[in-house]
Coordinates of C-alpha atoms in Angstrom, one line a residue:
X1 CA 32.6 -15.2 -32.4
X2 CA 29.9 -16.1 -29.7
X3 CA 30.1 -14.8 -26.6
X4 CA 30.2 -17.4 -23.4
X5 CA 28.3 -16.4 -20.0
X6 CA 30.5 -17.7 -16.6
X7 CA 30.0 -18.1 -13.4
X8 CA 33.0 -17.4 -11.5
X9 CA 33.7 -17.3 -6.9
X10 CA 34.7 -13.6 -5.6
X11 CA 35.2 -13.8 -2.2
X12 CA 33.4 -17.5 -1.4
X13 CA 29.9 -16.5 -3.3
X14 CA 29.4 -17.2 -6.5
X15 CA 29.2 -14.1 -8.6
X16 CA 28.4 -13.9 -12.6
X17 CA 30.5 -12.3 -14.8
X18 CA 31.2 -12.3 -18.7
X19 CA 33.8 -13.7 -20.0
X20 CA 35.5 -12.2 -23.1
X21 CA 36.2 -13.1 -26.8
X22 CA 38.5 -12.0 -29.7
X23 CA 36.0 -9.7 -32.2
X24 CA 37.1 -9.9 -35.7
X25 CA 38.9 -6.5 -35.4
X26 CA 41.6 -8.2 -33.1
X27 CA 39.9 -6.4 -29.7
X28 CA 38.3 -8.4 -27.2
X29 CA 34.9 -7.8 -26.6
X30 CA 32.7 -8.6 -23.2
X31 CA 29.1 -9.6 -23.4
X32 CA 26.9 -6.7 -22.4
X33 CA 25.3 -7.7 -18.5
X34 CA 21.7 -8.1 -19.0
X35 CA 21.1 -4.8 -16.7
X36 CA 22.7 -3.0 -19.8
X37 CA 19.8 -0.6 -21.6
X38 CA 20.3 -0.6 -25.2
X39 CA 19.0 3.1 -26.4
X40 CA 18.8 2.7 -30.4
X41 CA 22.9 1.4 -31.4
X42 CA 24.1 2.4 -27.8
X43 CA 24.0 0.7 -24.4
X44 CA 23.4 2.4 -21.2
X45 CA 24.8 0.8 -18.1
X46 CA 23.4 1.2 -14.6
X47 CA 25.6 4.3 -12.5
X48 CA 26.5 2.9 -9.1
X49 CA 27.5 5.9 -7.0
X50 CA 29.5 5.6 -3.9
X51 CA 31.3 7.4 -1.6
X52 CA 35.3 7.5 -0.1
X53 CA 34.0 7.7 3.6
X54 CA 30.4 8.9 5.1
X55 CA 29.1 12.4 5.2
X56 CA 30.2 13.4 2.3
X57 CA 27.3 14.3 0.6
X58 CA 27.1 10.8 -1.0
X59 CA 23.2 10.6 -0.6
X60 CA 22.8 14.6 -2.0
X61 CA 24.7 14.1 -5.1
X62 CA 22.8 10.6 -5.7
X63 CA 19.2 13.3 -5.2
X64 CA 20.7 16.0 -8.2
X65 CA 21.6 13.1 -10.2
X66 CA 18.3 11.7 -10.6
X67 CA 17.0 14.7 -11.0
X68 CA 19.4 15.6 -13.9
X69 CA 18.6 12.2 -15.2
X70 CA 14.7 12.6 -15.2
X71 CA 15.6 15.7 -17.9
X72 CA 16.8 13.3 -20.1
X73 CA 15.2 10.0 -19.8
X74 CA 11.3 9.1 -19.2
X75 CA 11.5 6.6 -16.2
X76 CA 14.6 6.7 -14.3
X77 CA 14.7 4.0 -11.9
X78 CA 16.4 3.5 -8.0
X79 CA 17.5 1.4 -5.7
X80 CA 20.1 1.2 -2.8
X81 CA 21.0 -2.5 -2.8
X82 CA 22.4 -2.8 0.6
X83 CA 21.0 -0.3 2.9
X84 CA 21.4 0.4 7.0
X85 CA 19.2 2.7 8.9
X86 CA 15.6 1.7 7.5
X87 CA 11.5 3.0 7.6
X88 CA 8.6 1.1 7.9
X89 CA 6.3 1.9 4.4
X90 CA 3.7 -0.1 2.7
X91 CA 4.2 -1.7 -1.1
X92 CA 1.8 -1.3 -4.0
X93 CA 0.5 -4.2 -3.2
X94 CA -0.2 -3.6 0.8
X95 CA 2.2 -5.2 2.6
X96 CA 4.4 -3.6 5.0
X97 CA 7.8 -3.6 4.4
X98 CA 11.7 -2.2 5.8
X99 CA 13.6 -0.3 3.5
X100 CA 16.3 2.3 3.3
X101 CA 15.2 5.6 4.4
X102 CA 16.7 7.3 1.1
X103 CA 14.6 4.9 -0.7
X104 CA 11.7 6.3 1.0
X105 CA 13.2 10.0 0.2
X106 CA 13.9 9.3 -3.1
X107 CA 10.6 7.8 -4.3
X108 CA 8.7 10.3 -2.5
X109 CA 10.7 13.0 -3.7
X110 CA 10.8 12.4 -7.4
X111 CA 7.6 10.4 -7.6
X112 CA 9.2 7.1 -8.5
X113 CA 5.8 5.3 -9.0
X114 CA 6.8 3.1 -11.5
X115 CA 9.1 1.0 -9.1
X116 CA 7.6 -0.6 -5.9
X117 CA 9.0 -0.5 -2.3
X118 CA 10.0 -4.3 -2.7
X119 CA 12.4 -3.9 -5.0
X120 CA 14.1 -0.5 -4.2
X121 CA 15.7 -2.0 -0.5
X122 CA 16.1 -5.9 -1.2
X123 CA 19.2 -6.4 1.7
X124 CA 19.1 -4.2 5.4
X125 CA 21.6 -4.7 7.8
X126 CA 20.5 -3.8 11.3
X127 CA 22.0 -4.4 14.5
X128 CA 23.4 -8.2 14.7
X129 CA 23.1 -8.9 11.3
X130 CA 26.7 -9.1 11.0
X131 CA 26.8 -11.6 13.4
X132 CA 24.1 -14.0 12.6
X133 CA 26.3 -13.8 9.2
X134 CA 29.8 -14.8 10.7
X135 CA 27.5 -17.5 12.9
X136 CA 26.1 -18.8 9.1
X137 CA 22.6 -17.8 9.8
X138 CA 22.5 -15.7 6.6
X139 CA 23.1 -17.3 3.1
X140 CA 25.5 -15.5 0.6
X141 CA 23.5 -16.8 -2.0
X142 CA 20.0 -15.2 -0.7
X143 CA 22.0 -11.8 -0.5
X144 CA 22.9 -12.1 -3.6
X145 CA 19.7 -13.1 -5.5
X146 CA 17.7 -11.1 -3.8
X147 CA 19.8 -8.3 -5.2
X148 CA 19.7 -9.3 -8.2
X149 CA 16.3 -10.0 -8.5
X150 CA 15.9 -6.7 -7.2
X151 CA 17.7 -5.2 -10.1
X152 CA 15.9 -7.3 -12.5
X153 CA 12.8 -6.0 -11.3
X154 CA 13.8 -1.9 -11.5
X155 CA 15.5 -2.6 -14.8
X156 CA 12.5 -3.5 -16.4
X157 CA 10.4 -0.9 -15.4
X158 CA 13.2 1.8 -16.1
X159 CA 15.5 3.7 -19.2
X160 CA 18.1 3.9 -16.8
X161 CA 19.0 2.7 -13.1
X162 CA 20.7 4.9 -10.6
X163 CA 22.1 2.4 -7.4
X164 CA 22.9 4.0 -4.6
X165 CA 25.5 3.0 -1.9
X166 CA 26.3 2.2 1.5
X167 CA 29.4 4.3 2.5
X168 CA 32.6 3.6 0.8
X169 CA 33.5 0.7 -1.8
X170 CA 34.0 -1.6 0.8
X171 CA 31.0 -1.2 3.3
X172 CA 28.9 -4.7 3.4
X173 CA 32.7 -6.5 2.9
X174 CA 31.9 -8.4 6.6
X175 CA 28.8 -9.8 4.8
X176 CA 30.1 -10.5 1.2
X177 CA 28.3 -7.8 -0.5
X178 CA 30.4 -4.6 -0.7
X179 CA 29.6 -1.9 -2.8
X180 CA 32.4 -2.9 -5.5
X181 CA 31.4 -6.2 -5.7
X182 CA 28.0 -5.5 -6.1
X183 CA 28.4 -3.0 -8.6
X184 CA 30.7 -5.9 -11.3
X185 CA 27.3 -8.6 -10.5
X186 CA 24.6 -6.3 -11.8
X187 CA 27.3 -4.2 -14.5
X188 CA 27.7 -1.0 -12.9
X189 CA 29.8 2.0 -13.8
X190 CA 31.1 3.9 -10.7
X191 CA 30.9 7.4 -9.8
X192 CA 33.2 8.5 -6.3
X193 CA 32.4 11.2 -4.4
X194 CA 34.7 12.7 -2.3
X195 CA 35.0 15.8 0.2
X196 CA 37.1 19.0 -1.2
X197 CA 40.2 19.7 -1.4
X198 CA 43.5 17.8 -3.2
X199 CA 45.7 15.8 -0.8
X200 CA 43.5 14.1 1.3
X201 CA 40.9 13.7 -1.6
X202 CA 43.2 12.0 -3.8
X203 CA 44.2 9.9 -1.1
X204 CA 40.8 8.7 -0.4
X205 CA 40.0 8.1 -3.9
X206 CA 42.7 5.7 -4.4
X207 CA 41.9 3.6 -1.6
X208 CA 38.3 3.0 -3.2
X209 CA 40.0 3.0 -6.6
X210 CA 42.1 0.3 -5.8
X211 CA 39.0 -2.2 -4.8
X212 CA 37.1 -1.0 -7.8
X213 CA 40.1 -2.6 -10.0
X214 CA 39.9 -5.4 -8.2
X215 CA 36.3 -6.1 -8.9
X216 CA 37.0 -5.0 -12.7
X217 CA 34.6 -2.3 -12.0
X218 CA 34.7 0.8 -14.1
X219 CA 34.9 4.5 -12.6
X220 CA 32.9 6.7 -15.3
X221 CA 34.1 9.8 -13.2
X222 CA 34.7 11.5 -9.7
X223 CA 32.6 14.2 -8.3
X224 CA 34.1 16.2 -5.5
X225 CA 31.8 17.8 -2.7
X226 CA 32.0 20.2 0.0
X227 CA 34.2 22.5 -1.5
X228 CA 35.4 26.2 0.2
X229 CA 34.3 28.8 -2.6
X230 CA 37.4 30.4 -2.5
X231 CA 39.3 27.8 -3.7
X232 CA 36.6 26.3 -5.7
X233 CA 38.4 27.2 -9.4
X234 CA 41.8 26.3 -7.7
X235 CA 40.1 23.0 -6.8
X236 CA 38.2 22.2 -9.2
X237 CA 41.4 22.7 -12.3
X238 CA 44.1 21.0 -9.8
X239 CA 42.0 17.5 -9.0
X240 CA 40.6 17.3 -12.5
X241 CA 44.2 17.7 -13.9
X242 CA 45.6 15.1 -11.2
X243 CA 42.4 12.3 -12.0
X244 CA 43.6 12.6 -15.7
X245 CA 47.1 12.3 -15.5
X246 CA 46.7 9.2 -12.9
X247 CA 43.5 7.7 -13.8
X248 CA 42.1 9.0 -16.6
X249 CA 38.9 9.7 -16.0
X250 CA 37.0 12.7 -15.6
X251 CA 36.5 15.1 -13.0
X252 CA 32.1 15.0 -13.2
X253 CA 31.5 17.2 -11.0
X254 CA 32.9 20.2 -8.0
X255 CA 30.3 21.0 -5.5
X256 CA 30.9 24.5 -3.9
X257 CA 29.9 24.1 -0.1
X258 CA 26.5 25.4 1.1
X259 CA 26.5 26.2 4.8
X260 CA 22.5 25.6 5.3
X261 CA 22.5 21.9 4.3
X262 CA 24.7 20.8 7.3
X263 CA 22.7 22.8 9.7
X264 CA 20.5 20.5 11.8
X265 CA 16.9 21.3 11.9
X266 CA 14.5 21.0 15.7
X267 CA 13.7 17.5 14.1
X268 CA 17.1 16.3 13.6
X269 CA 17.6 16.9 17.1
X270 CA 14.5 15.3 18.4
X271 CA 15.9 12.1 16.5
X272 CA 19.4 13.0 17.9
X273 CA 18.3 13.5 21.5
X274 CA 15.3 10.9 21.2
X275 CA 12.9 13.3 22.3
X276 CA 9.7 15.7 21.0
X277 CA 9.5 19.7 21.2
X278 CA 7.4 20.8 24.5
X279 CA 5.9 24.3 22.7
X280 CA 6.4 25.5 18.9
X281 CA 5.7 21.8 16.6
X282 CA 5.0 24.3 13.8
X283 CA 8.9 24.8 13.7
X284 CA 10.0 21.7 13.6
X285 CA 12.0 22.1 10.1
X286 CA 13.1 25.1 11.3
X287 CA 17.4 24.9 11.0
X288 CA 20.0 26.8 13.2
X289 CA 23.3 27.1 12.3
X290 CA 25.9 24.9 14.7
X291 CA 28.2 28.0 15.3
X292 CA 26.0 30.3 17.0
X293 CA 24.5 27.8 19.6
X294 CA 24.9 29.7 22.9
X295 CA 25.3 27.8 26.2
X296 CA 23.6 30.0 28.8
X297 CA 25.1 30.4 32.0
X298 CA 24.8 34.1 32.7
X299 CA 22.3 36.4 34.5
X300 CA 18.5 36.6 32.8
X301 CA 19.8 40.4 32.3
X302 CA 22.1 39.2 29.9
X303 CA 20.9 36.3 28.4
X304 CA 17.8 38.8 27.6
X305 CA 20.3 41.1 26.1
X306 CA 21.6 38.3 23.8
X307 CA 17.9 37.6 22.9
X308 CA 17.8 40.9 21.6
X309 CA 21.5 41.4 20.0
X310 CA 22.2 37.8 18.5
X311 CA 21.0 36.9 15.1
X312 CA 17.3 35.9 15.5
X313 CA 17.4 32.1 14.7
X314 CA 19.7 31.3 17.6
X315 CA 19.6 28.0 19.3
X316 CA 20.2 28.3 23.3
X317 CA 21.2 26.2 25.7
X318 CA 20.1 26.4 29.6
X319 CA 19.7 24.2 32.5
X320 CA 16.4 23.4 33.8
X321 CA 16.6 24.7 37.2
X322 CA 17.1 28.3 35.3
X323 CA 13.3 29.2 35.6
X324 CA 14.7 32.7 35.3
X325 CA 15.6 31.8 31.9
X326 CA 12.8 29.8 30.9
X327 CA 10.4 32.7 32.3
X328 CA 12.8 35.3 30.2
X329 CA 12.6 33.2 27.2
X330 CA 8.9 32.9 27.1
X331 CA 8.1 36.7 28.0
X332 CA 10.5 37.6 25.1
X333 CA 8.6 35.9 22.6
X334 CA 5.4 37.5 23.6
X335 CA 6.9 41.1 23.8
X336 CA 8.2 40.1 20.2
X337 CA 4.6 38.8 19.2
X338 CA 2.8 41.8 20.8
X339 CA 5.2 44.3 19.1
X340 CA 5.3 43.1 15.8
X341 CA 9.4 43.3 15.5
X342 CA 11.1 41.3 13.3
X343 CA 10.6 37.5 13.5
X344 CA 11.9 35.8 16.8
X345 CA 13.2 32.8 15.4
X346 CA 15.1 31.6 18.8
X347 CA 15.2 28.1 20.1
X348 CA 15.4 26.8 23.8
X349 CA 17.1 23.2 24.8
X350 CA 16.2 22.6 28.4
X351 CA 19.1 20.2 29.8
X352 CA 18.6 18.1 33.2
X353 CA 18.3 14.3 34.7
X354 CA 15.4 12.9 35.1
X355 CA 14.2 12.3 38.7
X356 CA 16.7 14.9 40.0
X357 CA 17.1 18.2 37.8
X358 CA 13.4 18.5 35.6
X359 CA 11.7 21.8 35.2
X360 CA 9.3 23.1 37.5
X361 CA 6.1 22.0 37.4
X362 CA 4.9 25.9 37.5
X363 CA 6.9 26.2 34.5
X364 CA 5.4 23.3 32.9
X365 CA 2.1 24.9 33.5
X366 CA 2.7 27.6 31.5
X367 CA 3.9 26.1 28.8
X368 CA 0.7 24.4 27.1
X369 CA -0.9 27.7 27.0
X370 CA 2.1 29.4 25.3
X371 CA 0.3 29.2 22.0
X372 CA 2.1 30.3 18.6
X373 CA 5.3 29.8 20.7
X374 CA 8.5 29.6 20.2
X375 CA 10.8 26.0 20.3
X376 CA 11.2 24.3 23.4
X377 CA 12.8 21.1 24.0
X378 CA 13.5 18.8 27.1
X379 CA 16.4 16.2 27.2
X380 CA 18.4 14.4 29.8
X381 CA 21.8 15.4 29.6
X382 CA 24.0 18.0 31.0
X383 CA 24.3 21.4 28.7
X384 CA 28.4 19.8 28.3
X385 CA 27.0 16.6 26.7
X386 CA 24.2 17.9 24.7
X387 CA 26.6 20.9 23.2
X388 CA 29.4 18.4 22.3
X389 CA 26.4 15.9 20.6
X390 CA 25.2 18.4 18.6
X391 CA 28.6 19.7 17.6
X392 CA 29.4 16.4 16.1
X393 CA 26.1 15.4 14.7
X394 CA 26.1 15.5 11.0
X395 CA 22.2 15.4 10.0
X396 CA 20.7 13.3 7.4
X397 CA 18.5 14.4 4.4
X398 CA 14.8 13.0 5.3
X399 CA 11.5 13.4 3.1
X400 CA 9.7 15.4 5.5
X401 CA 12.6 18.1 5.4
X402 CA 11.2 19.3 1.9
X403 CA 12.9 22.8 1.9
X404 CA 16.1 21.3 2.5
X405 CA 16.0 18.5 -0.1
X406 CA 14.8 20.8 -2.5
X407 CA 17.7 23.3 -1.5
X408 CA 19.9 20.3 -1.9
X409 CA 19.1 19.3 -5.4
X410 CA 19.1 22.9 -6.8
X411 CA 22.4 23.8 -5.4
X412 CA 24.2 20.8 -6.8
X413 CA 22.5 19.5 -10.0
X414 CA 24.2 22.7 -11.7
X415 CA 27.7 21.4 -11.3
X416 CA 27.4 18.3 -12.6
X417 CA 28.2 17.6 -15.8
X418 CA 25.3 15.0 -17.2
X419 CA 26.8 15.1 -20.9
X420 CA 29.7 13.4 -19.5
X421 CA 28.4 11.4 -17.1
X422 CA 26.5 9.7 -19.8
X423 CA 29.3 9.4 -22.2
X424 CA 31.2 7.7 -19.8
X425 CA 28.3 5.0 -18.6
X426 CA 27.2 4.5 -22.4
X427 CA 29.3 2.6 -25.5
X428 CA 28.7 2.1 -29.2
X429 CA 29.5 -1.9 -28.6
X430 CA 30.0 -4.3 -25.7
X431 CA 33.2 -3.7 -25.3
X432 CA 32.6 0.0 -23.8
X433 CA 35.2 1.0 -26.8
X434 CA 33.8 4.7 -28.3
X435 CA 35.2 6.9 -31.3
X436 CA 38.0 9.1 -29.8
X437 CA 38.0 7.1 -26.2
X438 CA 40.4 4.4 -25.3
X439 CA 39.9 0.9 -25.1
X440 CA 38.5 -1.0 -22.7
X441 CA 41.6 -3.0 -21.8
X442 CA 43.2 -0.1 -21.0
X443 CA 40.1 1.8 -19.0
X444 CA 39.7 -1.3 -17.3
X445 CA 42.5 -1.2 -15.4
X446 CA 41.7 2.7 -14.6

């Protein structure tokens, strides 16, 4: 029987989906969307990954997956249809556009030549976007093409298309373009991530679950992140048994936790603190672990014993009228440098208010010629303020930070399981209905 193509309104926009007909075998049968890859008798749909809440590794786990992906297929292609904090870069073809800066990570990263800049980002949302929408000053339908016309674009220069998220399911909802919704229009199967453990995890699963269903979108699997080794095998057996007995879906990954890739590095913290380093830009992707920043408030005879006592790569904090500290710190490096001990890896953040508390201009003096020196930086803010910002900063992969992204992609790719993954975003027929697998009337409403 033929197979009808519909146009149908989701939340005022007009939104296409594919209607369904009875095959000869009794089971209803969907057209296959357009975005749909058909690898010899099989089709390959796009994998939309999203995440239950932010920082939870949503942006990491999308990094292993394409690099898991460009094992098996030739050209894997990207895009992040709705994205937020944005870069400045220039197309193939010259012009100078804003797009998502884990576009520009990801294409840079995994050399992602095939696809251009214009169609990797095709919808930001900076400050007062949301409200020139509410005000009508930004047209569903323009969202939405573009979007789509977007996909088009990657599709056809790709064997398979990984889309990356904004948040969870229902970021963009304000605008009419929330991850779910976007992931039905262009055929998507899902992929959750979540943080570790069971309870709360579950929880948060549902809740994006739940809008999934509503869109009729498919969840080919969860992937769980962030999780303390020492209950990594309890973990990993107790959510996979609880997503099959609920859901029925797979459990495609269980990330153990790796310290290192939530410790900021000195360039983090320039962006946090909107500022530059004063002495050591050689260090700048240099990280420091959150839990042994020091606040000094001591004598220099015991913040020099710290120097000496703490672990090496140490990040201090000091008030700018300490020149006793600032002297100590600078001497210590060179009585480091001179006797060739083990590195001196030690990081200063100067706190003050400008116009009142700034460091002396002696001490400024001295700095320039500090050569080979060790981290400085200057902000304006009380050592109270800039301890709690950096306690509850949560840093970002970026391009430059190549050690870390590399770090990133080694540490998780391992746990994922890509045999699955693909099983679950690839059928024999339209109707996503495999040997051994159930039907799609009954995974649809998974």
């Amino acid at each position: 029987m033929k197979i009808s193509l519909r146009n149908s309104l989701v939340g005022g926009s007009r939104i296409r989906y594919f209607s369904a007909t009875v095959g000869t075998d009794g089971r209803k049968e969907y057209a296959p969307s357009r975005f749909w890859k058909k690898i010899d008798s099989r089709y390959q749909r796009p994998i939309f990954v999203a995440a239950t809440r932010q920082h939870v590794g949503k942006t990491t786990t999308s990094l292993a997956i394409i690099s898991g992906l460009q094992k098996k297929f030739e050209k894997v292609g990207f895009l992040k249809p709705v994205g937020q904090q944005h870069v400045e870069v220039k197309s193939d073809r010259g012009k100078t556009l804003r797009v998502d800066k884990d576009c520009y990570l990801v294409r840079e990263h995994f050399n992602l030549h095939h696809i251009d800049y214009d169609s990797m980002s095709p919808v930001i949302i900076p400050r007062g976007y949301t409200r020139k929408y509410v005000d009508g000053d930004v047209c569903d339908e323009t969202q939405l093409s573009d979007i789509e016309q977007a996909m088009t674009n990657v599709s056809n220069a790709s064997d398979i298309v990984l889309c990356e998220g904004t948040g969870h399911c229902a970021v963009g909802s304000i605008v009419n373009i929330n991850n779910a919704k976007v992931a039905r229009m262009i055929g998507a199967d899902m992929v959750l991530v979540a943080n570790g453990g069971l309870g709360s995890a579950f929880d948060e699963l549902e809740l994006n679950r739940v809008l999934c269903q509503h869109y009729n979108v498919r969840i080919a699997g969860v992937i769980i992140n962030k999780v303390m080794p020492e209950k990594y095998d309890q973990t990993k057996s107790y959510v996979s048994r609880a997503l099959q007995k609920a859901w029925g879906i797979p459990l495609l990954g269980c990330i153990p936790d790796r310290p290192f890739l939530g410790c900021p590095a000195l360039a983090d913290l320039e962006k946090l603190f909107d500022t530059k380093l004063l002495t050591g830009h050689e260090h700048r992707f240099r990280h420091y672990n959150v839990t042994d920043t020091v606040v000094v408030t001591t004598s220099l005879t015991r913040f020099l014993e710290n120097l000496r006592e703490k672990p090496t790569r140490t990040l201090y904090i000091c008030h700018a009228t300490r020149d006793d500290l600032l002297l100590g710190f600078m001497g210590e490096c060179q009585r480091r440098r001179k006797e060739s001990e083990k590195p001196f890896e030690a990081a200063l953040i100067i706190c003050g208010r400008k116009g009142k508390y700034q460091i002396s201009p002696h001490i400024q003096d001295m700095m320039p010629g500090h050569t080979n020196s060790q981290p400085m930086m200057y902000i304006d803010l009380s050592t109270h303020q800039a301890m709690t910002k950096i306690n509850n900063f949560t840093p970002k992969l970026n391009y430059e930070d190549t050690n870390r992204v590399s770090v990133a992609v080694k540490h998780y790719e391992p746990y994922i399981d890509f045999d699955e993954l693909l099983r679950r975003t690839t059928s024999c027929n339209s109707s996503f209905n495999d040997p051994e697998s159930i039907s799609f009337d009954e995974l649809r409403k998974l």
